[in-house]
XYZ file of C-alpha atoms in Angstrom:
352
model
C 8.266 46.717 -27.295
C 9.113 48.067 -30.396
C 12.514 49.536 -31.188
C 12.479 53.086 -32.759
C 14.430 52.801 -36.226
C 17.700 53.887 -36.062
C 20.316 54.740 -39.097
C 21.689 52.955 -41.455
C 24.365 50.430 -40.407
C 27.725 52.356 -39.341
C 26.083 55.563 -39.955
C 24.974 58.506 -37.353
C 22.245 57.169 -35.109
C 19.299 58.528 -33.285
C 21.615 59.313 -29.915
C 23.941 61.149 -32.127
C 21.146 63.597 -33.445
C 19.564 63.963 -29.775
C 23.229 64.947 -28.560
C 23.891 67.539 -31.106
C 20.017 69.024 -30.657
C 20.351 68.765 -26.754
C 17.146 67.094 -26.568
C 16.227 63.315 -25.936
C 16.225 60.471 -28.112
C 12.366 59.996 -27.639
C 12.209 63.517 -28.800
C 14.137 63.023 -32.124
C 12.135 59.885 -32.612
C 8.832 61.779 -32.581
C 10.378 64.562 -34.944
C 11.838 62.338 -37.548
C 8.436 59.819 -37.420
C 6.428 63.186 -38.060
C 4.695 63.101 -35.110
C 3.213 66.630 -34.789
C 3.156 67.190 -30.688
C 6.335 68.505 -30.820
C 7.114 72.368 -30.183
C 7.907 73.952 -33.656
C 11.185 75.513 -32.259
C 12.101 71.801 -30.763
C 11.466 70.531 -34.380
C 13.516 72.967 -35.816
C 16.223 72.416 -34.021
C 16.111 68.386 -34.387
C 15.868 68.997 -37.961
C 18.922 71.104 -38.240
C 20.855 68.462 -35.961
C 19.706 65.486 -38.772
C 21.504 67.660 -41.187
C 24.528 68.289 -39.418
C 24.954 64.920 -38.429
C 23.908 63.237 -41.733
C 21.343 61.197 -40.095
C 19.122 58.913 -42.229
C 16.403 56.948 -41.267
C 16.010 53.142 -41.924
C 12.972 53.664 -43.885
C 12.194 50.081 -44.092
C 12.508 49.732 -39.922
C 10.258 52.898 -39.863
C 7.711 51.488 -41.954
C 7.169 48.578 -39.705
C 7.064 50.681 -36.594
C 4.544 53.289 -37.969
C 2.734 50.652 -40.781
C 3.119 53.664 -43.436
C 4.885 53.883 -46.748
C 5.172 57.728 -46.239
C 4.287 57.867 -49.565
C 1.799 60.443 -51.066
C 0.097 60.239 -54.632
C -0.421 63.001 -56.026
C -2.985 62.409 -58.779
C -3.751 64.419 -61.699
C -7.396 63.152 -62.737
C -9.460 64.102 -65.757
C -11.727 62.649 -68.435
C -10.267 61.115 -71.729
C -10.410 58.284 -74.137
C -8.087 55.103 -73.833
C -5.970 56.147 -76.899
C -2.384 56.422 -76.435
C -2.406 59.739 -78.500
C -5.152 61.578 -76.197
C -3.170 60.281 -72.910
C 0.295 61.611 -73.809
C -2.221 64.720 -74.958
C -3.282 65.099 -71.372
C 0.100 64.723 -69.927
C 1.401 67.614 -72.028
C -1.412 69.753 -71.314
C -0.359 69.046 -67.779
C 3.338 70.012 -67.899
C 2.545 73.017 -70.121
C 0.339 74.609 -67.568
C 2.199 76.668 -64.842
C -0.556 76.001 -62.408
C 0.532 72.058 -61.794
C 4.011 73.258 -61.112
C 2.892 75.266 -58.361
C 1.028 72.551 -56.894
C 3.824 70.226 -56.967
C 6.185 72.892 -55.260
C 3.231 73.336 -52.573
C 3.225 69.544 -51.925
C 6.731 68.961 -52.050
C 7.360 71.835 -49.390
C 4.729 70.420 -47.145
C 6.113 66.974 -47.272
C 9.478 67.197 -47.559
C 10.333 68.593 -43.899
C 8.276 65.398 -42.643
C 10.352 62.639 -44.811
C 7.227 61.753 -46.546
C 7.686 61.512 -50.755
C 4.733 62.432 -53.334
C 4.359 60.070 -56.273
C 2.533 61.714 -59.380
C 0.029 59.740 -61.306
C -2.088 60.246 -63.893
C -5.611 58.923 -63.918
C -7.492 60.433 -67.332
C -9.202 57.042 -67.894
C -11.365 54.576 -66.372
C -8.625 51.889 -66.073
C -6.056 54.447 -64.956
C -8.347 55.770 -61.903
C -8.781 51.746 -61.004
C -5.025 51.852 -60.917
C -4.946 54.832 -58.505
C -7.662 53.225 -55.997
C -5.258 50.078 -56.468
C -2.222 51.420 -55.455
C -3.588 53.057 -52.391
C -5.597 49.804 -51.598
C -2.314 47.675 -51.805
C -0.676 50.207 -49.120
C 2.086 51.475 -51.733
C 0.734 54.912 -50.812
C -1.013 56.507 -47.341
C -3.214 58.595 -49.290
C -4.159 60.588 -52.242
C -3.860 64.600 -52.984
C -6.209 64.959 -56.086
C -5.879 67.485 -58.474
C -9.213 67.267 -61.134
C -9.489 68.648 -64.398
C -13.021 67.765 -65.245
C -16.239 68.536 -63.185
C -17.768 65.212 -63.491
C -14.425 63.102 -62.192
C -15.474 59.900 -60.809
C -12.286 59.738 -58.906
C -12.930 61.678 -55.634
C -15.989 59.580 -55.060
C -13.879 56.137 -55.763
C -11.680 57.215 -53.180
C -14.118 57.936 -50.709
C -15.930 54.873 -51.247
C -13.285 52.535 -51.301
C -12.392 54.206 -47.509
C -8.849 55.477 -48.625
C -7.681 58.933 -47.483
C -7.966 61.683 -50.096
C -8.027 65.489 -50.043
C -9.205 67.470 -53.295
C -7.963 70.425 -55.147
C -10.889 72.401 -55.589
C -14.845 72.080 -54.660
C -15.839 68.341 -55.009
C -18.820 67.237 -57.630
C -22.155 66.776 -55.837
C -22.071 65.440 -52.488
C -18.881 63.490 -52.295
C -17.837 63.379 -48.520
C -14.263 64.345 -49.427
C -12.128 67.067 -47.562
C -11.118 70.300 -50.129
C -9.202 73.334 -50.498
C -10.411 76.175 -52.587
C -10.501 79.813 -53.649
C -13.435 82.116 -53.309
C -13.211 82.655 -57.358
C -16.296 84.293 -57.529
C -14.926 87.147 -55.260
C -11.690 87.035 -57.258
C -13.826 87.948 -60.748
C -15.567 90.364 -58.714
C -11.949 92.287 -57.763
C -11.123 91.697 -61.694
C -14.737 93.520 -62.781
C -14.200 96.532 -59.868
C -10.545 97.310 -60.932
C -11.504 97.585 -64.700
C -14.968 99.636 -63.854
C -12.493 101.875 -61.542
C -10.260 102.314 -64.561
C -13.241 103.901 -66.791
C -13.597 100.793 -68.702
C -17.304 100.494 -70.089
C -17.404 98.164 -73.092
C -16.506 95.087 -71.372
C -15.683 91.929 -72.499
C -14.797 88.141 -70.869
C -12.929 85.353 -71.936
C -14.174 82.501 -69.629
C -12.924 79.310 -68.925
C -14.839 75.982 -69.255
C -17.993 75.917 -68.099
C -18.153 72.422 -67.014
C -15.275 73.185 -64.618
C -16.153 74.653 -61.106
C -13.873 77.570 -61.159
C -14.504 78.299 -64.711
C -18.107 78.742 -63.700
C -17.602 80.772 -60.766
C -15.196 82.911 -62.420
C -17.665 83.681 -65.392
C -20.812 84.392 -62.592
C -18.749 86.627 -60.284
C -17.552 88.756 -63.361
C -21.207 89.118 -64.550
C -22.739 89.917 -61.088
C -20.226 92.494 -60.507
C -20.477 94.383 -63.954
C -24.218 94.349 -63.602
C -24.185 95.959 -60.296
C -22.597 98.659 -61.579
C -25.163 99.231 -64.763
C -23.035 97.725 -67.128
C -24.820 95.595 -69.839
C -23.804 91.900 -69.279
C -20.718 91.557 -70.936
C -19.973 89.429 -74.241
C -18.481 86.222 -73.414
C -16.071 84.025 -75.434
C -15.696 80.555 -73.798
C -11.900 78.933 -74.296
C -9.695 76.298 -72.527
C -7.424 77.430 -70.286
C -4.428 77.990 -72.754
C -2.271 80.649 -74.844
C -4.174 79.354 -77.815
C -7.233 79.537 -76.373
C -7.196 83.165 -75.431
C -5.710 84.391 -78.441
C -8.470 82.487 -80.700
C -11.038 83.796 -78.398
C -9.894 87.320 -78.119
C -9.779 87.634 -82.239
C -13.292 86.528 -82.304
C -14.158 89.293 -79.730
C -12.451 91.909 -81.706
C -14.225 90.675 -84.591
C -17.862 91.276 -83.106
C -16.850 93.969 -80.785
C -14.280 96.292 -82.311
C -14.874 99.219 -79.732
C -14.037 96.831 -76.465
C -12.102 98.533 -74.112
C -11.661 95.926 -71.205
C -10.890 92.269 -71.039
C -11.019 90.108 -68.331
C -9.456 86.275 -68.822
C -10.302 83.338 -66.251
C -6.537 82.717 -65.952
C -3.403 84.087 -66.815
C -2.534 81.846 -70.134
C -6.071 83.101 -71.613
C -5.009 86.854 -70.664
C -1.633 86.162 -71.953
C -3.277 84.848 -75.211
C -5.573 87.868 -75.322
C -2.653 90.178 -75.123
C -0.720 88.659 -78.009
C -3.886 88.758 -80.323
C -4.424 92.702 -79.405
C -1.213 93.614 -80.650
C -1.380 91.592 -83.768
C -4.392 93.802 -84.281
C -2.535 96.718 -83.577
C -4.379 97.565 -80.161
C -2.177 98.826 -77.523
C -2.567 97.303 -73.826
C -3.477 99.027 -71.800
C -3.979 102.158 -73.330
C -6.656 101.113 -75.763
C -7.711 97.863 -74.112
C -7.158 96.884 -70.143
C -6.372 93.270 -69.726
C -6.949 91.652 -65.983
C -6.172 87.895 -65.683
C -6.495 85.287 -62.994
C -4.202 83.197 -60.878
C -0.953 85.443 -60.569
C 1.319 82.372 -62.061
C 4.659 82.609 -63.907
C 2.708 83.632 -67.433
C 1.583 86.958 -65.668
C 4.816 88.363 -65.239
C 6.097 87.275 -68.380
C 3.573 88.303 -70.334
C 4.105 91.562 -72.566
C 3.069 93.855 -70.683
C 2.806 92.087 -67.030
C -0.677 90.858 -66.372
C -2.720 92.709 -63.593
C -4.121 89.377 -62.232
C -6.146 87.857 -59.235
C -3.637 86.008 -57.332
C -4.606 82.445 -56.331
C -2.117 81.538 -53.548
C -1.536 77.856 -55.378
C 1.537 76.870 -53.126
C 0.080 77.570 -50.074
C -3.471 75.804 -51.121
C -1.488 72.743 -52.207
C 0.304 72.840 -48.693
C -3.045 73.150 -46.752
C -4.117 70.278 -49.205
C -1.136 68.167 -47.907
C -1.775 68.933 -44.116
C -5.502 68.181 -44.320
C -4.395 64.410 -45.533
C -1.801 63.971 -43.010
C -4.664 64.756 -40.324
C -6.972 62.435 -42.296
C -4.021 59.824 -42.674
C -3.214 60.211 -38.342
C -6.842 60.626 -37.249
C -9.480 58.668 -40.026
C -12.439 59.164 -37.812
C -12.149 63.044 -38.346
C -15.011 64.701 -40.053
C -14.331 66.055 -43.927
C -13.248 69.468 -43.721
C -12.721 72.561 -46.352
C -10.552 75.307 -46.134
C -11.425 78.404 -48.703
C -8.416 80.768 -49.221
C -9.081 84.432 -50.344
C -8.041 86.096 -53.580
C -6.104 89.216 -53.749
C -5.877 91.951 -56.779
C -1.960 92.151 -58.025
C -1.798 95.512 -60.028
C 0.662 95.653 -62.922
C 0.864 97.299 -66.214
C -1.865 95.652 -68.329
C -4.367 97.115 -66.340
């Protein structure tokens, strides 16, 4: 019979934790090994006893028992060329966007209590994608959480084709059979449109995100359809990447062509923050002369001047759910793929 892994030599053991928690050794073993059929209150008691005793599992022994690495690959994937300059630029864009920090926070919040650990990987080239697939194939990680920045990203299909457990943040391209979490982006954009129209804005414009990204496409479609239902002509559109600079450039162009605009919907908070800066530079007051609504409810929303009214995307909760779906896939690989769609909410601040 296989022996449950104990603590490091001379340190606290499972028996010590069991005594401190007032439960059986088997119950402690199930909690430590991340087995989910334990009452949440008992799990919490055991984790408190682990912290109090200073118990540290022997990870090598535990891996022999579970046959798992207890490592999860968090992969940021996109389209790029093979040049070192482009690869460095890709990483810089990722770390500059508050969205990715929120994803990491949500993933860690879910994995840490379960003694699972993320490894961050970039897969912006064909070679990097093959390396990521190989990393999982050789057992270095138990599964992959994929955050894709490109609509035609081949990585989800590569993972599922190799029979590897993986979950995607956002709707997958085509008919790739992969579990995913996403937001009802179309509905969120309608919330933004309805709010601007309720304020009395009628000369609306929108700064759209890249239209080769599903979220960018859905946010633009939702906004257009909402204003059309209110009898407002199709609003002028400027497309930009999801950056502060992109928002400032797009806003400047829209002001040049439509100087009487009175309401702006930007497809994310960085775009909206850039738009507010451009409006100030052109002597336009927000929200007195121009109301601005963003999307995401990120740190950019609260640091903006003025603070942004925005559509909340609960990224941390979505990332944690993505990790939960992956754990289920790892433990039960015969389960059908699943999707979880989160509901957006409007957060009203000073910009609109």
